[in-house]
Short mmCIF file of C-alpha atoms in Angstrom, two decimals:
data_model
loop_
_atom_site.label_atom_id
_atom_site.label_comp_id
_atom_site.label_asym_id
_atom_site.label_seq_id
_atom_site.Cartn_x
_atom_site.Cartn_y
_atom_site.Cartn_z
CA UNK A 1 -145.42 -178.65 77.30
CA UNK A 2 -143.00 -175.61 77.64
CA UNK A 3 -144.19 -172.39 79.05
CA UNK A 4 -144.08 -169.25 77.32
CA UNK A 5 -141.81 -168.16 80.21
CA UNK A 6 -139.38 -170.86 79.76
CA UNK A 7 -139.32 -170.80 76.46
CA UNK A 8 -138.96 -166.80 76.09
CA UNK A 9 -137.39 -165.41 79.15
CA UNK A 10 -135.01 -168.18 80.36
CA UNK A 11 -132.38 -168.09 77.14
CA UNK A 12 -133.18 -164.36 77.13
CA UNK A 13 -131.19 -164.38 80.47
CA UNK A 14 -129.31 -167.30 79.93
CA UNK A 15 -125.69 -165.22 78.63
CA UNK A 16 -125.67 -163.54 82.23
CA UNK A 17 -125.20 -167.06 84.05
CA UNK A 18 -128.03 -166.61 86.29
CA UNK A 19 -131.59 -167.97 86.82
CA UNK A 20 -134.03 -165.04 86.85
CA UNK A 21 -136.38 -166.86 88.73
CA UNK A 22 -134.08 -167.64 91.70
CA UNK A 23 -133.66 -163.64 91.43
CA UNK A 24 -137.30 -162.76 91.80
CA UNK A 25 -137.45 -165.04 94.91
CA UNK A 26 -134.67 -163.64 96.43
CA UNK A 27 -135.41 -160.00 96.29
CA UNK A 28 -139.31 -160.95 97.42
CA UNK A 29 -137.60 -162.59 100.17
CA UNK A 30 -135.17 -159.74 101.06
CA UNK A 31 -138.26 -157.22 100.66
CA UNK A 32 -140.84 -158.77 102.97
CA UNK A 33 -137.91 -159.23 105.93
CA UNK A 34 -137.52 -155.97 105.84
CA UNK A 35 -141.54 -155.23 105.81
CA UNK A 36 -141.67 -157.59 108.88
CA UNK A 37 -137.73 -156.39 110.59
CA UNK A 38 -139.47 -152.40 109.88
CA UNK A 39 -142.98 -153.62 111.90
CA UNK A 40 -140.97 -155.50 115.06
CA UNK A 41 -139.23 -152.06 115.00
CA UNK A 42 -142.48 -150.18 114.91
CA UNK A 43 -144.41 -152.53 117.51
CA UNK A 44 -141.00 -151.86 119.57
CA UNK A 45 -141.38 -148.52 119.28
CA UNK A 46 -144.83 -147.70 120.11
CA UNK A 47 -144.98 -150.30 123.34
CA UNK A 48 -141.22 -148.08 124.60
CA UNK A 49 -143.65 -145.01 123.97
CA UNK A 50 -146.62 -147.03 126.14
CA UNK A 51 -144.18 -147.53 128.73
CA UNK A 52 -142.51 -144.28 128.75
CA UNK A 53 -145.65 -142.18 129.48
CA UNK A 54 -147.73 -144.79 131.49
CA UNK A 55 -147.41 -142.37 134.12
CA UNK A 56 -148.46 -139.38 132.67
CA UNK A 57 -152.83 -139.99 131.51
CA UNK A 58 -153.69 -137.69 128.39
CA UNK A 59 -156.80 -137.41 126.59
CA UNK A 60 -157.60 -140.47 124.73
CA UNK A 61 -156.16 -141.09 121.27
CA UNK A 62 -156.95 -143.20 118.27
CA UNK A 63 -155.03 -146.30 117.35
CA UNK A 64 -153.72 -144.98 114.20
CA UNK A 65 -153.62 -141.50 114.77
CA UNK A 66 -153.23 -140.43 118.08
CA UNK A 67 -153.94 -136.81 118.97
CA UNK A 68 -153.11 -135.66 114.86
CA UNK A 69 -157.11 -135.72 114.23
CA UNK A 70 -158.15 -133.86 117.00
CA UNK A 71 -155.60 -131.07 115.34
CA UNK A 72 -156.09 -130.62 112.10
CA UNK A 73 -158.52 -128.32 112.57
CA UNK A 74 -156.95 -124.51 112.25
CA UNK A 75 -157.76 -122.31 114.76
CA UNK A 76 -158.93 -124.72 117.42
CA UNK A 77 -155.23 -126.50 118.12
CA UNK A 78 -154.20 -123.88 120.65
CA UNK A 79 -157.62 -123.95 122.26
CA UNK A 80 -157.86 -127.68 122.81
CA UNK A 81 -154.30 -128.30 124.07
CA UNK A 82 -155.24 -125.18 126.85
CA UNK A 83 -158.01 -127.48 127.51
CA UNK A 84 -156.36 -130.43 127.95
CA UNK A 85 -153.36 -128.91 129.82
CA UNK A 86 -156.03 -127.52 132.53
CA UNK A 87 -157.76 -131.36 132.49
CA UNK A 88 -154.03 -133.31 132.79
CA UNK A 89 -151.80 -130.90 135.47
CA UNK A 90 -148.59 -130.71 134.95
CA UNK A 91 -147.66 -132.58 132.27
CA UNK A 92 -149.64 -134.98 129.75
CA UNK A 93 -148.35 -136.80 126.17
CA UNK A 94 -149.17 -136.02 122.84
CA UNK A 95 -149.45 -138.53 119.95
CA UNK A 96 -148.81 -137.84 116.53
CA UNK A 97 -149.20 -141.19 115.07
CA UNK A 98 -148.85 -144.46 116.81
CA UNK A 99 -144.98 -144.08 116.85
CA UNK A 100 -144.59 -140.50 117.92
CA UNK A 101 -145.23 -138.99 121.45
CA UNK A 102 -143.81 -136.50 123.36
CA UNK A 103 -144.32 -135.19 126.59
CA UNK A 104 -146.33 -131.46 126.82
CA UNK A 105 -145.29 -129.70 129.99
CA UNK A 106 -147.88 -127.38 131.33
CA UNK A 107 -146.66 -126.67 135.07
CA UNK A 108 -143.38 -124.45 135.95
CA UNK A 109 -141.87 -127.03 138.42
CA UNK A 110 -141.98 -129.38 135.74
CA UNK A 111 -140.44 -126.97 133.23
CA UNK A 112 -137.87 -126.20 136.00
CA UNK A 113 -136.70 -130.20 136.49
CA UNK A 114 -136.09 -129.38 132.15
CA UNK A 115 -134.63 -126.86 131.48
CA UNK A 116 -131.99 -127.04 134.84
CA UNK A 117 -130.08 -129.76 132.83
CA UNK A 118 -128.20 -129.80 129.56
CA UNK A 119 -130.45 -131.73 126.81
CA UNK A 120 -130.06 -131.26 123.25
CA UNK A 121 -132.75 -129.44 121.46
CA UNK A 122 -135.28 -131.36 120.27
CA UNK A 123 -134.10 -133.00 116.54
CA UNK A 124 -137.72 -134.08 115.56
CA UNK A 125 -138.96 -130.22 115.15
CA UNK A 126 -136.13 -128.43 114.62
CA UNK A 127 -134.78 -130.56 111.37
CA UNK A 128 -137.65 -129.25 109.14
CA UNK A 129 -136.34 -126.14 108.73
CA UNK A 130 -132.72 -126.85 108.97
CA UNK A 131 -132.86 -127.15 105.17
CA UNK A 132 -133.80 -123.28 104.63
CA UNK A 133 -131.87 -121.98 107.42
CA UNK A 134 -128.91 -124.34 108.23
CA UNK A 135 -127.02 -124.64 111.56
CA UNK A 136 -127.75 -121.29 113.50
CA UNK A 137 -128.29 -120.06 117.03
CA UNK A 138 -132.08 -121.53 116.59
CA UNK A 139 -131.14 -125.17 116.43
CA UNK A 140 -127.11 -125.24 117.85
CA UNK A 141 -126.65 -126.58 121.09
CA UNK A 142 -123.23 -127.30 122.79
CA UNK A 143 -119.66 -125.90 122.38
CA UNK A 144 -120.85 -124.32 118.70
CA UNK A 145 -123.51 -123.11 119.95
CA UNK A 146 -121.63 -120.89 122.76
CA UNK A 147 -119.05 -119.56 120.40
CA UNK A 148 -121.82 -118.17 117.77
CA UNK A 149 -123.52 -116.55 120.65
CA UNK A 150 -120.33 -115.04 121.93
CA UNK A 151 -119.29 -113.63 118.16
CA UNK A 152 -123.40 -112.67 117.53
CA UNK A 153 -123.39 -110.76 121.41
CA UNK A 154 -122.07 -107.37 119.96
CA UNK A 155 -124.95 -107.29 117.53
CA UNK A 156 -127.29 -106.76 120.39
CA UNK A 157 -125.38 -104.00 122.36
CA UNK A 158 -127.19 -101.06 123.01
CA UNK A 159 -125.19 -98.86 120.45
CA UNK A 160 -125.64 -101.01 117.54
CA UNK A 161 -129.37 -101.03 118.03
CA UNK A 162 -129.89 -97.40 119.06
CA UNK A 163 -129.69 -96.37 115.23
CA UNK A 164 -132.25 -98.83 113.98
CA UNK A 165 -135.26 -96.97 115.95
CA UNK A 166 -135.89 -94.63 113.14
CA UNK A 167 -135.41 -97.56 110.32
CA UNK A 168 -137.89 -99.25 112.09
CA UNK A 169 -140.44 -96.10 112.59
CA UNK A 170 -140.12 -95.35 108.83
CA UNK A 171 -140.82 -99.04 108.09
CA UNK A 172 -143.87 -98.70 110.37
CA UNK A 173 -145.14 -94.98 108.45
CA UNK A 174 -145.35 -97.33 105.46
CA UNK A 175 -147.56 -99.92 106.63
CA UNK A 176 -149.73 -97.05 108.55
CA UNK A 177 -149.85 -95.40 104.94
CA UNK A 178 -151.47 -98.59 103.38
CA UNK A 179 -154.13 -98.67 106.19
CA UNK A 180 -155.61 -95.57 106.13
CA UNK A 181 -155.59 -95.98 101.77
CA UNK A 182 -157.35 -99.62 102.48
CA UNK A 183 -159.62 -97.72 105.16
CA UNK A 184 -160.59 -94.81 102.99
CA UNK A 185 -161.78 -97.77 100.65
CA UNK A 186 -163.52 -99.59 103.23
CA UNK A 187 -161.36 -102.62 103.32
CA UNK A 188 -161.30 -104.60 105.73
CA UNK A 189 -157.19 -104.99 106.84
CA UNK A 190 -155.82 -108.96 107.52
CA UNK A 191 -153.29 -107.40 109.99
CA UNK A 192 -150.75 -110.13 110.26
CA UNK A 193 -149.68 -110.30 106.55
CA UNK A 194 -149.16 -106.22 106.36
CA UNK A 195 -147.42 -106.71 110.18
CA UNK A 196 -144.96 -109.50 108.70
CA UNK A 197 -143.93 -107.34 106.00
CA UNK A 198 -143.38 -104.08 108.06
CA UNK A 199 -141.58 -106.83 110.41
CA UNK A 200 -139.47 -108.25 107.50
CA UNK A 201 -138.72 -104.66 105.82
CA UNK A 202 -137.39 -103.67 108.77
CA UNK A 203 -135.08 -106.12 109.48
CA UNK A 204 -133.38 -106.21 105.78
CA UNK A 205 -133.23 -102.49 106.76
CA UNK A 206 -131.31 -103.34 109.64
CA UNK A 207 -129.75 -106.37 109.89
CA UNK A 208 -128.17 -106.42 106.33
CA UNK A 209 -129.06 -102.51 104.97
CA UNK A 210 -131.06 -103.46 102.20
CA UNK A 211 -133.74 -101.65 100.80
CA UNK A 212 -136.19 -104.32 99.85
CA UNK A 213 -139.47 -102.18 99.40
CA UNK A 214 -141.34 -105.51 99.99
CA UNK A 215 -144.28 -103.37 101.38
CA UNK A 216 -144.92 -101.64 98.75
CA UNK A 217 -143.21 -104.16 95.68
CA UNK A 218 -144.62 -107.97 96.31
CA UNK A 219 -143.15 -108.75 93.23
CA UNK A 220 -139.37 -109.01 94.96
CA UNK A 221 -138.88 -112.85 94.53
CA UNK A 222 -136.51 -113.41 97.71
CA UNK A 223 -139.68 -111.75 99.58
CA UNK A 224 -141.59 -114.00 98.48
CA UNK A 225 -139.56 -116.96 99.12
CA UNK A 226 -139.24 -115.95 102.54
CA UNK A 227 -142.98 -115.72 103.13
CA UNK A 228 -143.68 -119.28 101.09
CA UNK A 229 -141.09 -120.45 103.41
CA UNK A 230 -142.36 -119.39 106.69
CA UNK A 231 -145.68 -120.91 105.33
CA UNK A 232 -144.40 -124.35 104.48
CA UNK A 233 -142.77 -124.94 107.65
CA UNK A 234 -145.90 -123.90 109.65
CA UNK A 235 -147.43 -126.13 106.94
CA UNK A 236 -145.39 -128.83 107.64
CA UNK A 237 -145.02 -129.20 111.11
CA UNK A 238 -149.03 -129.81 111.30
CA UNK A 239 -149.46 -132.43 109.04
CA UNK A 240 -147.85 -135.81 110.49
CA UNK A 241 -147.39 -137.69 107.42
CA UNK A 242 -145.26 -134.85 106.26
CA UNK A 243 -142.77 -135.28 109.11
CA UNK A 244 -141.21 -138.50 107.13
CA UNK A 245 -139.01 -136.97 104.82
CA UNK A 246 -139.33 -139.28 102.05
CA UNK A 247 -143.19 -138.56 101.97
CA UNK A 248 -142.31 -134.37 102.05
CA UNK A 249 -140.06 -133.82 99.14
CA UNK A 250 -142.17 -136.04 96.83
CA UNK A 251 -145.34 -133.75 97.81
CA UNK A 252 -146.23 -130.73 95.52
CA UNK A 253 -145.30 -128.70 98.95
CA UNK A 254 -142.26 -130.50 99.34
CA UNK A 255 -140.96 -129.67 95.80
CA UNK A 256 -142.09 -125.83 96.64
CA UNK A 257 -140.02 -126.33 99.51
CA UNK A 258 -136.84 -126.40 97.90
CA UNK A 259 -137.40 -124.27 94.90
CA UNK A 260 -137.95 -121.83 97.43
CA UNK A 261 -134.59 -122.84 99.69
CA UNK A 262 -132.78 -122.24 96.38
CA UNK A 263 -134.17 -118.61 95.78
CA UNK A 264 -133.22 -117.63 99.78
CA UNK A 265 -130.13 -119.18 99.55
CA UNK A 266 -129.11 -117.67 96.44
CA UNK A 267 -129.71 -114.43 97.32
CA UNK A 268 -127.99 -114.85 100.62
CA UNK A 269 -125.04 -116.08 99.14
CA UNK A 270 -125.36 -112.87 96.79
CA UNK A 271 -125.60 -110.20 99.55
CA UNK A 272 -122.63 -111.76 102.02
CA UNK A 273 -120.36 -111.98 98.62
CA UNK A 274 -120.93 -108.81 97.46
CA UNK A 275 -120.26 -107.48 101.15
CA UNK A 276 -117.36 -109.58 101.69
CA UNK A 277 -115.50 -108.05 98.08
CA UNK A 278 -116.43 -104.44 99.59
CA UNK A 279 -114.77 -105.04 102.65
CA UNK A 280 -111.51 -106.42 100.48
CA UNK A 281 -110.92 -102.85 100.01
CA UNK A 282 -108.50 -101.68 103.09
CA UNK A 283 -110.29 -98.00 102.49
CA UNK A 284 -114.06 -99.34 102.34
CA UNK A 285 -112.82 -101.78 105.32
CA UNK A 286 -111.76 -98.52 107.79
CA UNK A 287 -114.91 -96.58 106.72
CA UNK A 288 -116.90 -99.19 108.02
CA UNK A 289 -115.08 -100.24 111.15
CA UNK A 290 -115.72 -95.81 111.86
CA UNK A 291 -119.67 -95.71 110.94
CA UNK A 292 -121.70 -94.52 113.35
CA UNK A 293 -123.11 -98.31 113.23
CA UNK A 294 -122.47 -101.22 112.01
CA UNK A 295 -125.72 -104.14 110.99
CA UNK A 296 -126.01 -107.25 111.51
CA UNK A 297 -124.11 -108.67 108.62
CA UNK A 298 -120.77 -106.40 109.06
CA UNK A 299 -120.90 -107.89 112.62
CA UNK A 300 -121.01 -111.20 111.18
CA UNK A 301 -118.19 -110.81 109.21
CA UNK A 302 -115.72 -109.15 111.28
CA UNK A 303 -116.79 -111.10 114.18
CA UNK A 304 -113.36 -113.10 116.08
CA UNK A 305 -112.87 -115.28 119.21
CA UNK A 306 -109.77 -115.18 121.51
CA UNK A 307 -108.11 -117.38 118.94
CA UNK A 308 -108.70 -114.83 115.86
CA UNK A 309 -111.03 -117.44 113.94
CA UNK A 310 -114.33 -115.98 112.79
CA UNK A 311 -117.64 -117.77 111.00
CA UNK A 312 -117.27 -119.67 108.01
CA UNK A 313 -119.40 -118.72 104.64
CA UNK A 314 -121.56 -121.25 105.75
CA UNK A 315 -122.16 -120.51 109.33
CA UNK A 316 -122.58 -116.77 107.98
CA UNK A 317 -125.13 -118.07 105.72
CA UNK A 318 -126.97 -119.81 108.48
CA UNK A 319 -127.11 -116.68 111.01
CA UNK A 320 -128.31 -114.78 108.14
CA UNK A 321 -131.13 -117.01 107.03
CA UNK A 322 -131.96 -117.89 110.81
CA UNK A 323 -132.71 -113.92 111.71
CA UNK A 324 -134.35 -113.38 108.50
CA UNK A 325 -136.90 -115.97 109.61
CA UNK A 326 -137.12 -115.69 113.61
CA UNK A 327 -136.23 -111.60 113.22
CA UNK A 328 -139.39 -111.05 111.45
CA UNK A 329 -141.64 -114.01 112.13
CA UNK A 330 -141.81 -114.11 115.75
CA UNK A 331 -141.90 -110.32 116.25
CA UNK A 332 -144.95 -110.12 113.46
CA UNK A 333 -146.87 -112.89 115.65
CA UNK A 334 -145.84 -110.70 118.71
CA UNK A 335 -147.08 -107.18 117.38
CA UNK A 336 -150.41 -109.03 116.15
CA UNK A 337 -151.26 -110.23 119.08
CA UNK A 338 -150.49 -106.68 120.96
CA UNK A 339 -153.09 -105.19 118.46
CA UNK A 340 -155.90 -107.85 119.29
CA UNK A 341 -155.36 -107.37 123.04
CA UNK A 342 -155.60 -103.59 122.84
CA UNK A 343 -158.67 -104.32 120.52
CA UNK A 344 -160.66 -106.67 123.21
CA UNK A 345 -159.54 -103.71 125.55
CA UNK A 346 -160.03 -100.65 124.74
CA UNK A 347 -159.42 -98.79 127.93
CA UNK A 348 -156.06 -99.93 128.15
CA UNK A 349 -155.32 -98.95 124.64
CA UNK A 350 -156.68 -95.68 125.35
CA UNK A 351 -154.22 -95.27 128.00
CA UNK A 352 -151.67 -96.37 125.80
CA UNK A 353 -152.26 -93.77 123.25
CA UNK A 354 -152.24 -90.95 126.08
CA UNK A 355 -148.94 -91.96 127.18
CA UNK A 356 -147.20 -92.35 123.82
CA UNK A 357 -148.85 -89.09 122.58
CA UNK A 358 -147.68 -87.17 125.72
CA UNK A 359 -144.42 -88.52 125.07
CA UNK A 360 -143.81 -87.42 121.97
CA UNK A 361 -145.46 -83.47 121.92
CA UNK A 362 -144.91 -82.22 118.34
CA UNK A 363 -142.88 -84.88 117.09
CA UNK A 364 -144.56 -87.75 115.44
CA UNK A 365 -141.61 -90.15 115.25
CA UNK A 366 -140.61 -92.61 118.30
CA UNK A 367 -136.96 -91.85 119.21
CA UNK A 368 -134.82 -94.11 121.44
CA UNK A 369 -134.86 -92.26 124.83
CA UNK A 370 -138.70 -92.89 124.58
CA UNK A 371 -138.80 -96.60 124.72
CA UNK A 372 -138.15 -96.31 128.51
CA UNK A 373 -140.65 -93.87 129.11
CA UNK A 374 -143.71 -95.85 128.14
CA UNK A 375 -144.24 -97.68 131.27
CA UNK A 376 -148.06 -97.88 130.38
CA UNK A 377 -147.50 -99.46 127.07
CA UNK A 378 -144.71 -101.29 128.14
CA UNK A 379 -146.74 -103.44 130.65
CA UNK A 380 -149.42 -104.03 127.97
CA UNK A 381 -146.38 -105.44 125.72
CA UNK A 382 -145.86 -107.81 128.80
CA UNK A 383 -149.20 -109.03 129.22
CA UNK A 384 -149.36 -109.78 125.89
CA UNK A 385 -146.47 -111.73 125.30
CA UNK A 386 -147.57 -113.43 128.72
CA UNK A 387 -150.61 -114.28 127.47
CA UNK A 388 -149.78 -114.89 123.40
CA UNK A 389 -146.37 -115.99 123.61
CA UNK A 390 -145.04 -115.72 119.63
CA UNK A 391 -142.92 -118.82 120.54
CA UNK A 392 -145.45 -121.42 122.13
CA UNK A 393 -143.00 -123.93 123.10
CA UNK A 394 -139.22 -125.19 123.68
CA UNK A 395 -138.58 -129.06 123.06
CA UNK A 396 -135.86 -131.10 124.49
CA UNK A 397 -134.43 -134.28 123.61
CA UNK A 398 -133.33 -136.22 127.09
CA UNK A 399 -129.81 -137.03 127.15
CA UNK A 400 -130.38 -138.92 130.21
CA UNK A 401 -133.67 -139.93 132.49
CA UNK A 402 -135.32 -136.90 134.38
CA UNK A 403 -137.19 -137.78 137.14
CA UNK A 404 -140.01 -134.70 138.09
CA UNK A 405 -140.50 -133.81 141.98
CA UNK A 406 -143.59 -135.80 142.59
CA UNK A 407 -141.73 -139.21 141.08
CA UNK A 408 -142.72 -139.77 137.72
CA UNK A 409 -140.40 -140.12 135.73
CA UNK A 410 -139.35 -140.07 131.61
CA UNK A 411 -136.42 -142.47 130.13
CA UNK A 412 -134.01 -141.27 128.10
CA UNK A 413 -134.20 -140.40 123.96
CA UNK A 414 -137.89 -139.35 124.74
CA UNK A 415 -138.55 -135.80 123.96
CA UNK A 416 -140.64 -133.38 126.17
CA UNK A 417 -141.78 -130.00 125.26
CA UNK A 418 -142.79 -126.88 127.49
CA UNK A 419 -145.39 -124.56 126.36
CA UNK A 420 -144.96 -121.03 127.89
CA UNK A 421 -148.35 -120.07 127.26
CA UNK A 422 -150.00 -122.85 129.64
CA UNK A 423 -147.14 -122.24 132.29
CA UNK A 424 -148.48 -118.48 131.81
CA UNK A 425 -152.13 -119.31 132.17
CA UNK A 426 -152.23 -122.08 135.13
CA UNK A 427 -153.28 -119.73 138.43
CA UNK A 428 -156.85 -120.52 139.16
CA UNK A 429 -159.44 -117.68 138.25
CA UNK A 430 -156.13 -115.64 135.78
CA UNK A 431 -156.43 -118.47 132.76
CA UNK A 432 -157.08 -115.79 130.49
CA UNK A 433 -157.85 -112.45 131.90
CA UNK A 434 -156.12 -109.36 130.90
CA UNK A 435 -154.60 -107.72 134.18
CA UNK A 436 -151.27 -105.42 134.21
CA UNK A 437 -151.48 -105.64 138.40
CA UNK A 438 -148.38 -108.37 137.90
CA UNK A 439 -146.11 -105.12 136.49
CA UNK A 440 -147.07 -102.55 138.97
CA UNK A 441 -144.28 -103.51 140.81
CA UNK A 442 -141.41 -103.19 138.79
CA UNK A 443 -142.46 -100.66 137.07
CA UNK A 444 -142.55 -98.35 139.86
CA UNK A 445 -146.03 -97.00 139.21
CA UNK A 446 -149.41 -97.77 139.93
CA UNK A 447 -152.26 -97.98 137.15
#
């Protein structure tokens, strides 16, 4: 008897010259080898990890997960990897998965072996945000990355930033505004979101000399892009299963991802264009070149080496986007901490406050000369930072072995990551106390 298959789909086919069936079987074939070629590279994998960090004990993991369950949990990541980096000296691995490890360095002579050599920058973390802000100082290493620090070094010089003090202090009279409205109302004040956009205000103001009023106007959609963005890649690196690309852009967060890219990017590309046809002008070009001070994105664009080539658009594009992110995201974490360490204590905020008020008399605006003059404040900056570091740790991919001064050693293509805030912490009975004695020193005056 003749099967509705043969009977239906065989002469259905038949004009192509092939046998479906035959097909079918095939491509099953061709699928499960590479099911079973993917797991004998996975099983390969994970027993290279084994043997890479047999050396170094951690706190136990799970079979499928590794250390990813232990933190999910917001707010208690930090304090469990102090924990752990007080339990395991030195150094110990962390498992995100059952195919992803890297080594955590707690201990400075470990971070000294690192950081003496010339690895690459860790590709694993680094490539999540590449997307938003391209190929800048943040994730260039190597010959590029030398030449865009030498054309970005007159950026920093002492006479390009001298101007942006009072940009900055009126950014700051803004936010203070809001407070003492949300005060008078008895509001309760989530200081990190009002510090990131005093923190991103003021470096529009500037870096680029754009008036973005994204204080007081949330309704700016670039602002808002930036801030989603920030979010996402926070967002991202935390959950493993969104470090496999394929999995990210078909998520919901994935897709905001890159609606959000295109809104940054376009307005980017809007700002350098419209700068670059200004600067066409030979007049508006000599005006600029004699301002009192130039921002970030003039530098940018006249910037030169010895051999009279510059940045392209797209390396442009890429500085911009990279200090538009790092300029006000890491400097917001930094100020936020500052105010919860003067908050936990209060006598060394009241000192601050002295010195900054006897510093500035009748005026009520910071001016440049006064930076150096708050020694006080300055050491409570320090501390801070020492304690609270807004950039927990630098990763490195290993070009080559690196063998640590008591003989353990890590192979090659493994990555290992240094967290400043457990090198800052390690000194028995210091872990996490507040003390400016450190400073004394080099600041010239005792406390």
């Amino acid at each position: 008897m003749t099967s509705v298959l043969e009977t239906g789909l065989k002469p259905a086919w038949s004009w192509l010259g092939v046998d479906i069936y035959r097909i079918f079987h095939l491509a099953a074939v061709f699928g499960l080898t590479c099911v079973l070629l993917k797991v004998i590279q996975l099983y390969q994998r994970r027993q290279e990890l084994i043997k890479a960090f047999s050396r170094f004990p951690s706190h136990p993991t799970h079979w499928l997960y590794g250390h990813v369950h232990e933190l999910l949990q917001e707010g208690e990541v930090l304090n469990k990897v102090e924990r752990w980096s007080q339990k395991y000296p030195y150094a110990f691995p962390l498992w995100f998965g059952s195919f992803s490890a890297f080594l955590n360095i707690t201990h400075p002579d470990y971070a000294k072996v690192l950081f003496a050599r010339g690895d690459p920058k860790d590709n694993v973390t680094y490539r999540h945000i590449v997307p938003w802000i391209g190929k800048g100082l943040l994730v260039l290493h190597g010959p590029k990355w030398y030449q865009h620090r030498k054309l970005l070094t007159p950026g920093f010089h002492y006479d390009v930033l001298k101007p942006y003090v009072p940009l900055i202090a009126d950014s700051t009279k803004v936010m203070l505004d809001k407070w003492e409205q949300l005060i008078a109302q008895e509001k309760s004040v989530e200081l990190f979101e009002h510090v990131s956009l005093m923190t991103l205000d003021s470096i529009m103001k500037c870096a680029f000399s754009y008036q973005s009023n994204c204080q007081t106007d949330r309704e700016n959609s670039y602002i808002q892009a930036v801030f989603d963005l920030s979010y996402l890649v926070h967002h991202r690196l935390r959950i493993f299963p969104y470090h496999n690309d394929l999995v990210y852009w078909l998520s919901p967060h994935g897709f905001q991802f890159r609606k959000a890219c295109q809104l940054a990017h376009h307005h980017t590309d809007t700002v350098i264009r419209e700068r670059k046809e200004s600067l066409k002008d030979e007049r508006e070009r000599e005006k600029v070149q004699k301002k009192r001070h130039l921002d970030f994105l003039d530098i940018l664009l006249h910037a030169k080496d010895e051999n009279g080539a510059g940045l392209s658009d797209e390396d442009v594009r890429a500085e911009v986007d990279t200090f538009m992110f790092e300029g006000h995201d890491t400097t917001a974490s930094g100020i936020s901490w500052l105010l919860y360490c003067m908050a936990l204590y209060p006598e060394h905020q009241q000192r601050c406050r002295e010195e900054i008020k006897e510093i500035l008399g009748d005026r009520n605006t910071i001016q440049w000369d006064d930076l150096g003059k708050m020694t006080y404040s300055s050491m409570c900056i320090k501390e801070s930072l020492r304690l609270y570091p807004p950039v927990p740790g630098v990763s490195r991919q290993l070009s080559k072995s690196i063998t640590f001064h008591d003989g353990r050693t890590l192979p090659e293509e493994e990555h290992a990551t240094s967290r400043a805030s457990s090198k800052h912490t390690m000194r028995k009975g210091e872990e996490n106390i507040f003390t400016l004695q450190r400073y004394e020193m080099t600041a010239g005056k005792k406390t």
